[in-house]
Amino acid sequence: MAVILGHIALRETRDGARSGHGMAVAGLVLGYVFVAPMIAFTVMVFFGSVVGAATPTP
């Protein structure tokens, strides 16, 4: 959600008519800092469960 709203705010503050361009950039950075590890974790859990399901147990 922060990434989407950050992009919207960045677009609205691009021309300089509104203030808050730095806050929009900060929101984008923080949004991506929190979203990227969650995506990586989800991918690792998915592939781990696929490998675990495909590995036969003795």
PDB file of N, CA and C in Angstrom:
ATOM      1  N   MET A   1       0.825  -1.185   0.000  1.00  0.00           N
ATOM      2  CA  MET A   1       0.000   0.000   0.000  1.00  0.00           C
ATOM      3  C   MET A   1       0.873   1.255   0.000  1.00  0.00           C
ATOM      4  N   ALA A   2       1.974   1.217   0.743  1.00  0.00           N
ATOM      5  CA  ALA A   2       2.856   2.379   0.804  1.00  0.00           C
ATOM      6  C   ALA A   2       3.497   2.649  -0.547  1.00  0.00           C
ATOM      7  N   VAL A   3       3.790   1.599  -1.282  1.00  0.00           N
ATOM      8  CA  VAL A   3       4.418   1.762  -2.593  1.00  0.00           C
ATOM      9  C   VAL A   3       3.435   2.413  -3.560  1.00  0.00           C
ATOM     10  N   ILE A   4       2.207   1.963  -3.546  1.00  0.00           N
ATOM     11  CA  ILE A   4       1.201   2.532  -4.444  1.00  0.00           C
ATOM     12  C   ILE A   4       0.958   3.998  -4.116  1.00  0.00           C
ATOM     13  N   LEU A   5       0.760   4.297  -2.849  1.00  0.00           N
ATOM     14  CA  LEU A   5       0.500   5.682  -2.456  1.00  0.00           C
ATOM     15  C   LEU A   5       1.730   6.562  -2.656  1.00  0.00           C
ATOM     16  N   GLY A   6       2.920   5.994  -2.491  1.00  0.00           N
ATOM     17  CA  GLY A   6       4.146   6.744  -2.741  1.00  0.00           C
ATOM     18  C   GLY A   6       4.273   7.133  -4.200  1.00  0.00           C
ATOM     19  N   HIS A   7       3.925   6.218  -5.093  1.00  0.00           N
ATOM     20  CA  HIS A   7       3.970   6.541  -6.519  1.00  0.00           C
ATOM     21  C   HIS A   7       2.937   7.599  -6.889  1.00  0.00           C
ATOM     22  N   ILE A   8       1.774   7.516  -6.294  1.00  0.00           N
ATOM     23  CA  ILE A   8       0.746   8.526  -6.549  1.00  0.00           C
ATOM     24  C   ILE A   8       1.218   9.888  -6.046  1.00  0.00           C
ATOM     25  N   ALA A   9       1.779   9.931  -4.850  1.00  0.00           N
ATOM     26  CA  ALA A   9       2.261  11.195  -4.291  1.00  0.00           C
ATOM     27  C   ALA A   9       3.427  11.747  -5.092  1.00  0.00           C
ATOM     28  N   LEU A  10       4.296  10.875  -5.571  1.00  0.00           N
ATOM     29  CA  LEU A  10       5.425  11.315  -6.379  1.00  0.00           C
ATOM     30  C   LEU A  10       4.945  11.957  -7.671  1.00  0.00           C
ATOM     31  N   ARG A  11       3.943  11.377  -8.276  1.00  0.00           N
ATOM     32  CA  ARG A  11       3.392  11.940  -9.504  1.00  0.00           C
ATOM     33  C   ARG A  11       2.721  13.297  -9.248  1.00  0.00           C
ATOM     34  N   GLU A  12       2.034  13.425  -8.119  1.00  0.00           N
ATOM     35  CA  GLU A  12       1.345  14.676  -7.815  1.00  0.00           C
ATOM     36  C   GLU A  12       2.301  15.797  -7.443  1.00  0.00           C
ATOM     37  N   THR A  13       3.456  15.465  -6.898  1.00  0.00           N
ATOM     38  CA  THR A  13       4.400  16.496  -6.452  1.00  0.00           C
ATOM     39  C   THR A  13       5.527  16.730  -7.447  1.00  0.00           C
ATOM     40  N   ARG A  14       5.473  16.102  -8.604  1.00  0.00           N
ATOM     41  CA  ARG A  14       6.566  16.186  -9.567  1.00  0.00           C
ATOM     42  C   ARG A  14       6.755  17.597 -10.115  1.00  0.00           C
ATOM     43  N   ASP A  15       5.675  18.304 -10.410  1.00  0.00           N
ATOM     44  CA  ASP A  15       5.800  19.619 -11.050  1.00  0.00           C
ATOM     45  C   ASP A  15       6.166  20.736 -10.082  1.00  0.00           C
ATOM     46  N   GLY A  16       6.136  20.492  -8.811  1.00  0.00           N
ATOM     47  CA  GLY A  16       6.525  21.498  -7.827  1.00  0.00           C
ATOM     48  C   GLY A  16       5.374  22.348  -7.337  1.00  0.00           C
ATOM     49  N   ALA A  17       4.171  22.136  -7.856  1.00  0.00           N
ATOM     50  CA  ALA A  17       3.013  22.907  -7.404  1.00  0.00           C
ATOM     51  C   ALA A  17       2.627  22.531  -5.974  1.00  0.00           C
ATOM     52  N   ARG A  18       2.915  21.308  -5.603  1.00  0.00           N
ATOM     53  CA  ARG A  18       2.628  20.851  -4.245  1.00  0.00           C
ATOM     54  C   ARG A  18       3.930  20.467  -3.570  1.00  0.00           C
ATOM     55  N   SER A  19       3.959  20.634  -2.274  1.00  0.00           N
ATOM     56  CA  SER A  19       5.148  20.233  -1.522  1.00  0.00           C
ATOM     57  C   SER A  19       5.006  18.771  -1.104  1.00  0.00           C
ATOM     58  N   GLY A  20       6.083  18.208  -0.617  1.00  0.00           N
ATOM     59  CA  GLY A  20       6.053  16.846  -0.119  1.00  0.00           C
ATOM     60  C   GLY A  20       6.740  15.841  -1.014  1.00  0.00           C
ATOM     61  N   HIS A  21       7.533  16.327  -1.952  1.00  0.00           N
ATOM     62  CA  HIS A  21       8.231  15.422  -2.865  1.00  0.00           C
ATOM     63  C   HIS A  21       9.204  14.518  -2.088  1.00  0.00           C
ATOM     64  N   GLY A  22       9.899  15.082  -1.127  1.00  0.00           N
ATOM     65  CA  GLY A  22      10.826  14.291  -0.314  1.00  0.00           C
ATOM     66  C   GLY A  22      10.111  13.244   0.512  1.00  0.00           C
ATOM     67  N   MET A  23       8.951  13.588   1.030  1.00  0.00           N
ATOM     68  CA  MET A  23       8.163  12.620   1.789  1.00  0.00           C
ATOM     69  C   MET A  23       7.669  11.486   0.896  1.00  0.00           C
ATOM     70  N   ALA A  24       7.324  11.820  -0.349  1.00  0.00           N
ATOM     71  CA  ALA A  24       6.894  10.786  -1.288  1.00  0.00           C
ATOM     72  C   ALA A  24       8.041   9.824  -1.582  1.00  0.00           C
ATOM     73  N   VAL A  25       9.234  10.363  -1.782  1.00  0.00           N
ATOM     74  CA  VAL A  25      10.403   9.521  -2.028  1.00  0.00           C
ATOM     75  C   VAL A  25      10.698   8.660  -0.799  1.00  0.00           C
ATOM     76  N   ALA A  26      10.612   9.246   0.373  1.00  0.00           N
ATOM     77  CA  ALA A  26      10.861   8.489   1.608  1.00  0.00           C
ATOM     78  C   ALA A  26       9.826   7.375   1.773  1.00  0.00           C
ATOM     79  N   GLY A  27       8.588   7.651   1.439  1.00  0.00           N
ATOM     80  CA  GLY A  27       7.550   6.622   1.503  1.00  0.00           C
ATOM     81  C   GLY A  27       7.815   5.486   0.542  1.00  0.00           C
ATOM     82  N   LEU A  28       8.275   5.828  -0.661  1.00  0.00           N
ATOM     83  CA  LEU A  28       8.610   4.790  -1.631  1.00  0.00           C
ATOM     84  C   LEU A  28       9.773   3.928  -1.153  1.00  0.00           C
ATOM     85  N   VAL A  29      10.799   4.565  -0.639  1.00  0.00           N
ATOM     86  CA  VAL A  29      11.971   3.821  -0.171  1.00  0.00           C
ATOM     87  C   VAL A  29      11.575   2.889   0.969  1.00  0.00           C
ATOM     88  N   LEU A  30      10.856   3.406   1.937  1.00  0.00           N
ATOM     89  CA  LEU A  30      10.449   2.560   3.066  1.00  0.00           C
ATOM     90  C   LEU A  30       9.490   1.461   2.630  1.00  0.00           C
ATOM     91  N   GLY A  31       8.624   1.778   1.701  1.00  0.00           N
ATOM     92  CA  GLY A  31       7.701   0.768   1.195  1.00  0.00           C
ATOM     93  C   GLY A  31       8.444  -0.377   0.537  1.00  0.00           C
ATOM     94  N   TYR A  32       9.409  -0.046  -0.327  1.00  0.00           N
ATOM     95  CA  TYR A  32      10.171  -1.093  -0.993  1.00  0.00           C
ATOM     96  C   TYR A  32      11.079  -1.840  -0.028  1.00  0.00           C
ATOM     97  N   VAL A  33      11.587  -1.157   0.998  1.00  0.00           N
ATOM     98  CA  VAL A  33      12.436  -1.825   1.994  1.00  0.00           C
ATOM     99  C   VAL A  33      11.641  -2.893   2.738  1.00  0.00           C
ATOM    100  N   PHE A  34      10.370  -2.652   2.979  1.00  0.00           N
ATOM    101  CA  PHE A  34       9.557  -3.635   3.686  1.00  0.00           C
ATOM    102  C   PHE A  34       8.920  -4.660   2.757  1.00  0.00           C
ATOM    103  N   VAL A  35       8.652  -4.289   1.514  1.00  0.00           N
ATOM    104  CA  VAL A  35       7.984  -5.205   0.592  1.00  0.00           C
ATOM    105  C   VAL A  35       8.965  -6.227   0.016  1.00  0.00           C
ATOM    106  N   ALA A  36      10.152  -5.814  -0.335  1.00  0.00           N
ATOM    107  CA  ALA A  36      11.113  -6.713  -0.982  1.00  0.00           C
ATOM    108  C   ALA A  36      11.447  -7.938  -0.126  1.00  0.00           C
ATOM    109  N   PRO A  37      11.751  -7.795   1.164  1.00  0.00           N
ATOM    110  CA  PRO A  37      12.027  -9.005   1.968  1.00  0.00           C
ATOM    111  C   PRO A  37      10.806  -9.915   2.095  1.00  0.00           C
ATOM    112  N   MET A  38       9.621  -9.355   2.134  1.00  0.00           N
ATOM    113  CA  MET A  38       8.428 -10.190   2.234  1.00  0.00           C
ATOM    114  C   MET A  38       8.214 -10.997   0.957  1.00  0.00           C
ATOM    115  N   ILE A  39       8.497 -10.402  -0.189  1.00  0.00           N
ATOM    116  CA  ILE A  39       8.395 -11.137  -1.452  1.00  0.00           C
ATOM    117  C   ILE A  39       9.441 -12.245  -1.482  1.00  0.00           C
ATOM    118  N   ALA A  40      10.667 -11.929  -1.080  1.00  0.00           N
ATOM    119  CA  ALA A  40      11.728 -12.944  -1.057  1.00  0.00           C
ATOM    120  C   ALA A  40      11.373 -14.083  -0.102  1.00  0.00           C
ATOM    121  N   PHE A  41      10.835 -13.770   1.056  1.00  0.00           N
ATOM    122  CA  PHE A  41      10.434 -14.777   2.029  1.00  0.00           C
ATOM    123  C   PHE A  41       9.324 -15.662   1.471  1.00  0.00           C
ATOM    124  N   THR A  42       8.355 -15.065   0.816  1.00  0.00           N
ATOM    125  CA  THR A  42       7.251 -15.820   0.233  1.00  0.00           C
ATOM    126  C   THR A  42       7.752 -16.771  -0.846  1.00  0.00           C
ATOM    127  N   VAL A  43       8.664 -16.296  -1.682  1.00  0.00           N
ATOM    128  CA  VAL A  43       9.228 -17.147  -2.731  1.00  0.00           C
ATOM    129  C   VAL A  43      10.011 -18.299  -2.109  1.00  0.00           C
ATOM    130  N   MET A  44      10.792 -18.026  -1.076  1.00  0.00           N
ATOM    131  CA  MET A  44      11.561 -19.093  -0.427  1.00  0.00           C
ATOM    132  C   MET A  44      10.640 -20.125   0.222  1.00  0.00           C
ATOM    133  N   VAL A  45       9.583 -19.687   0.867  1.00  0.00           N
ATOM    134  CA  VAL A  45       8.639 -20.621   1.490  1.00  0.00           C
ATOM    135  C   VAL A  45       7.956 -21.465   0.418  1.00  0.00           C
ATOM    136  N   PHE A  46       7.575 -20.841  -0.682  1.00  0.00           N
ATOM    137  CA  PHE A  46       6.923 -21.579  -1.756  1.00  0.00           C
ATOM    138  C   PHE A  46       7.838 -22.659  -2.319  1.00  0.00           C
ATOM    139  N   PHE A  47       9.068 -22.269  -2.681  1.00  0.00           N
ATOM    140  CA  PHE A  47       9.987 -23.256  -3.245  1.00  0.00           C
ATOM    141  C   PHE A  47      10.409 -24.298  -2.209  1.00  0.00           C
ATOM    142  N   GLY A  48      10.518 -23.903  -0.967  1.00  0.00           N
ATOM    143  CA  GLY A  48      10.824 -24.870   0.082  1.00  0.00           C
ATOM    144  C   GLY A  48       9.721 -25.890   0.251  1.00  0.00           C
ATOM    145  N   SER A  49       8.481 -25.459   0.154  1.00  0.00           N
ATOM    146  CA  SER A  49       7.375 -26.408   0.285  1.00  0.00           C
ATOM    147  C   SER A  49       7.284 -27.306  -0.937  1.00  0.00           C
ATOM    148  N   VAL A  50       7.611 -26.791  -2.120  1.00  0.00           N
ATOM    149  CA  VAL A  50       7.601 -27.624  -3.329  1.00  0.00           C
ATOM    150  C   VAL A  50       8.702 -28.686  -3.223  1.00  0.00           C
ATOM    151  N   VAL A  51       9.899 -28.292  -2.804  1.00  0.00           N
ATOM    152  CA  VAL A  51      10.988 -29.248  -2.667  1.00  0.00           C
ATOM    153  C   VAL A  51      10.668 -30.256  -1.563  1.00  0.00           C
ATOM    154  N   GLY A  52      10.088 -29.784  -0.481  1.00  0.00           N
ATOM    155  CA  GLY A  52       9.734 -30.686   0.607  1.00  0.00           C
ATOM    156  C   GLY A  52       8.667 -31.669   0.203  1.00  0.00           C
ATOM    157  N   ALA A  53       7.724 -31.255  -0.610  1.00  0.00           N
ATOM    158  CA  ALA A  53       6.670 -32.162  -1.055  1.00  0.00           C
ATOM    159  C   ALA A  53       7.197 -33.151  -2.085  1.00  0.00           C
ATOM    160  N   ALA A  54       8.193 -32.761  -2.867  1.00  0.00           N
ATOM    161  CA  ALA A  54       8.725 -33.626  -3.907  1.00  0.00           C
ATOM    162  C   ALA A  54       9.772 -34.602  -3.383  1.00  0.00           C
ATOM    163  N   THR A  55      10.308 -34.345  -2.202  1.00  0.00           N
ATOM    164  CA  THR A  55      11.338 -35.208  -1.632  1.00  0.00           C
ATOM    165  C   THR A  55      10.669 -36.386  -0.904  1.00  0.00           C
ATOM    166  N   PRO A  56      11.006 -37.599  -1.307  1.00  0.00           N
ATOM    167  CA  PRO A  56      10.393 -38.768  -0.642  1.00  0.00           C
ATOM    168  C   PRO A  56      10.960 -38.942   0.768  1.00  0.00           C
ATOM    169  N   THR A  57      10.120 -39.356   1.660  1.00  0.00           N
ATOM    170  CA  THR A  57      10.565 -39.617   3.022  1.00  0.00           C
ATOM    171  C   THR A  57      10.712 -41.126   3.213  1.00  0.00           C
ATOM    172  N   PRO A  58      11.750 -41.537   3.911  1.00  0.00           N
ATOM    173  CA  PRO A  58      11.985 -42.988   4.100  1.00  0.00           C
ATOM    174  C   PRO A  58      11.014 -43.598   5.100  1.00  0.00           C
TER     175      PRO A  58
END
